[in-house]
Each structure stands twice: as structure tokens, then as C-alpha cells.
Short mmCIF file of C-alpha atoms in Angstrom, two decimals:
data_model
loop_
_atom_site.label_atom_id
_atom_site.label_comp_id
_atom_site.label_asym_id
_atom_site.label_seq_id
_atom_site.Cartn_x
_atom_site.Cartn_y
_atom_site.Cartn_z
CA MET A 1 155.49 82.58 120.04
CA GLY A 2 154.23 85.46 117.87
CA SER A 3 151.81 88.07 119.07
CA ALA A 4 148.17 87.74 118.19
CA SER A 5 146.73 90.23 115.76
CA PRO A 6 144.45 92.77 117.34
CA ASP A 7 140.74 92.04 117.44
CA PHE A 8 138.01 94.36 116.18
CA TYR A 9 137.60 96.23 119.45
CA THR A 10 141.34 96.82 119.81
CA TYR A 11 141.48 98.23 116.29
CA LEU A 12 138.36 100.34 116.84
CA SER A 13 139.56 101.80 120.17
CA GLN A 14 142.96 102.79 118.69
CA SER A 15 141.55 104.52 115.57
CA ASP A 16 141.50 108.30 115.28
CA HIS A 17 137.76 108.16 114.54
CA PHE A 18 137.11 106.37 117.82
CA LYS A 19 139.02 109.01 119.78
CA ILE A 20 136.64 111.65 118.41
CA HIS A 21 133.38 109.61 118.32
CA GLY A 22 134.10 106.98 120.95
CA ASN A 23 130.68 106.85 122.62
CA GLN A 24 128.79 106.56 119.33
CA GLU A 25 131.17 103.92 117.95
CA ALA A 26 131.05 101.87 121.16
CA GLN A 27 127.27 101.98 121.15
CA LEU A 28 127.18 100.93 117.49
CA ALA A 29 129.55 97.98 118.15
CA ILE A 30 127.43 96.78 121.06
CA ILE A 31 124.13 97.12 119.25
CA ALA A 32 125.43 95.62 115.99
CA GLY A 33 126.72 92.55 117.85
CA ALA A 34 123.73 92.07 120.14
CA ASP A 35 121.83 88.91 119.33
CA THR A 36 122.77 88.87 115.63
CA ASN A 37 124.05 85.31 115.87
CA ALA A 38 120.79 84.01 117.38
CA ILE A 39 118.78 85.80 114.73
CA THR A 40 120.91 84.35 111.95
CA ILE A 41 120.75 80.80 113.35
CA SER A 42 116.97 81.11 113.68
CA ASN A 43 116.66 82.26 110.09
CA ALA A 44 118.93 79.46 108.88
CA CYS A 45 116.77 76.87 110.65
CA TYR A 46 113.68 78.44 109.14
CA LEU A 47 115.04 78.28 105.60
CA LEU A 48 116.36 74.75 106.08
CA CYS A 49 112.92 73.66 107.31
CA ARG A 50 111.35 75.20 104.20
CA HIS A 51 113.91 73.48 101.98
CA PRO A 52 114.56 70.00 103.40
CA GLU A 53 116.56 69.02 100.33
CA TYR A 54 119.30 71.33 101.60
CA GLN A 55 119.14 69.69 105.03
CA VAL A 56 120.02 66.39 103.42
CA ALA A 57 122.79 67.88 101.27
CA LEU A 58 124.23 69.77 104.24
CA TYR A 59 124.21 66.62 106.36
CA GLN A 60 126.09 64.79 103.60
CA GLU A 61 128.70 67.56 103.48
CA LEU A 62 129.20 67.66 107.29
CA LYS A 63 128.58 64.09 108.49
CA ASP A 64 132.18 62.85 108.33
CA LEU A 65 133.82 65.80 110.12
CA PRO A 66 135.86 64.92 113.23
CA ILE A 67 134.09 65.60 116.47
CA SER A 68 135.90 66.17 119.78
CA ASP A 69 133.78 66.37 122.95
CA GLY A 70 130.68 66.92 120.84
CA ILE A 71 132.19 69.89 119.01
CA VAL A 72 133.41 70.25 115.43
CA ASP A 73 136.46 72.50 115.30
CA ASP A 74 135.79 75.48 113.03
CA GLN A 75 138.94 74.75 110.98
CA TYR A 76 137.03 71.82 109.44
CA LEU A 77 134.03 74.01 108.55
CA ALA A 78 135.96 76.72 106.73
CA GLY A 79 136.13 75.05 103.32
CA LYS A 80 132.61 73.63 103.21
CA THR A 81 130.98 75.01 100.08
CA LEU A 82 127.32 74.27 100.84
CA LEU A 83 127.59 75.44 104.44
CA SER A 84 129.12 78.72 103.25
CA ALA A 85 126.46 79.14 100.59
CA ILE A 86 123.70 78.61 103.14
CA ILE A 87 125.21 81.12 105.56
CA TYR A 88 125.61 83.75 102.81
CA GLU A 89 122.12 83.19 101.51
CA VAL A 90 120.57 83.39 104.99
CA LEU A 91 122.42 86.67 105.62
CA ARG A 92 121.33 87.96 102.20
CA LEU A 93 117.69 87.15 102.63
CA HIS A 94 117.37 87.85 106.35
CA PRO A 95 120.06 90.32 107.45
CA PRO A 96 120.22 90.55 111.24
CA VAL A 97 120.33 94.37 110.89
CA PRO A 98 117.81 94.88 108.04
CA GLY A 99 117.70 98.68 108.11
CA GLY A 100 121.35 99.31 107.49
CA LEU A 101 123.70 101.33 109.66
CA GLN A 102 123.48 105.09 109.69
CA ARG A 103 126.40 107.40 108.97
CA VAL A 104 126.77 111.17 108.74
CA THR A 105 128.31 112.69 105.56
CA PRO A 106 131.38 114.85 106.12
CA PRO A 107 130.79 118.58 106.51
CA GLU A 108 131.93 119.22 102.89
CA GLY A 109 129.49 116.65 101.55
CA ALA A 110 130.17 113.48 99.58
CA THR A 111 129.56 112.05 96.16
CA ILE A 112 127.98 108.62 96.52
CA ALA A 113 127.21 106.52 93.44
CA GLY A 114 127.57 109.63 91.29
CA ARG A 115 125.23 111.77 93.37
CA TYR A 116 126.25 114.62 95.60
CA VAL A 117 124.95 114.44 99.16
CA PRO A 118 125.23 117.64 101.24
CA GLY A 119 127.35 117.68 104.40
CA ASN A 120 126.13 116.59 107.82
CA MET A 121 123.29 114.49 106.39
CA ILE A 122 122.34 111.16 107.94
CA ILE A 123 122.50 108.42 105.32
CA SER A 124 122.00 104.67 105.39
CA THR A 125 121.68 101.77 103.02
CA PRO A 126 118.39 99.82 103.03
CA THR A 127 120.12 96.42 103.42
CA TYR A 128 116.96 94.30 103.38
CA SER A 129 115.63 95.85 100.17
CA ILE A 130 118.93 95.89 98.30
CA GLN A 131 119.74 92.30 99.12
CA ARG A 132 116.41 91.13 97.76
CA GLY A 133 116.69 93.11 94.54
CA THR A 134 117.16 90.65 91.69
CA LEU A 135 118.99 93.36 89.74
CA VAL A 136 121.69 93.40 92.41
CA PHE A 137 121.53 89.81 93.71
CA PRO A 138 119.96 87.30 91.38
CA PRO A 139 118.65 84.34 93.43
CA LEU A 140 121.54 81.91 93.52
CA PHE A 141 120.64 79.39 96.12
CA ILE A 142 117.45 79.47 98.18
CA SER A 143 114.58 81.36 96.59
CA TYR A 144 112.17 83.34 98.70
#
């Protein structure tokens, strides 16, 4: 029996960055994972209620999956095109962390998208705004 690959927290705790910034990285991991699943499920239900035609299509895609003890094994969900499209679109339109995560530029500064940012500056990406910009993400599935 082969060994399991390390999970995210094992990888994080063994990185050099974690050894230096362990408290901040641990806090970020806890906050980033807190309740994001519930938020995403709520937003998926909201969008599916607004677009019942996708409810019907999703039901058609999933109705014949094998169920054991009331649960569908995730291996059967992995290749479902419409389910994946809905999940990606929900996350695009309603990211569970809409403000983006903050980072500090290295002391020597950094060039980001062709622009120099001085060192030790707090930067973040406005996830909610970028993911709704039609220049970056043309509406592919569920419009808003």
C-alpha cells in the first residue's frame, strides 16, 4: 500500500515560508476555509432558483448516478460537465472571499502586470470585481 500524498496543511506547515510566517499563514488558512462551502452552496441554490432551466438540465445529468446509503460517491461527479460549469460560474459570480487575499510585496519590490510596486506594500486582487468584468470573463453560462 502506497503512502498518501500530503494534504494542504502538511504542505503548508513544512514550507520555508510557514516557518517564518506560521501564525499569519495558519490564520489565513483557517479564515479562508471557514464557511466558504456553505456560502457557495447557498449561492448555487440562489442561482438555480433564478434559472430553473438549469435545475432541470442538472437533474437530467445527475439522475442516473449510483447512490449508496443516500450518498453519491464523488468519483461519479468528477466528469459531469454541467455540474462543473455551475460550480465554476457560482464561484465566479459569487466568490466566497470577494475581497481577495492580501499579500505583502517583498522588500525589494515587485513588478506586477508590468507595473512596479514598492517593497513592503500590502496588495490584493479585487476578486469580485475582476470576475464580473466582461473584458476578463465574458458571461459563459449564467448571466447576472
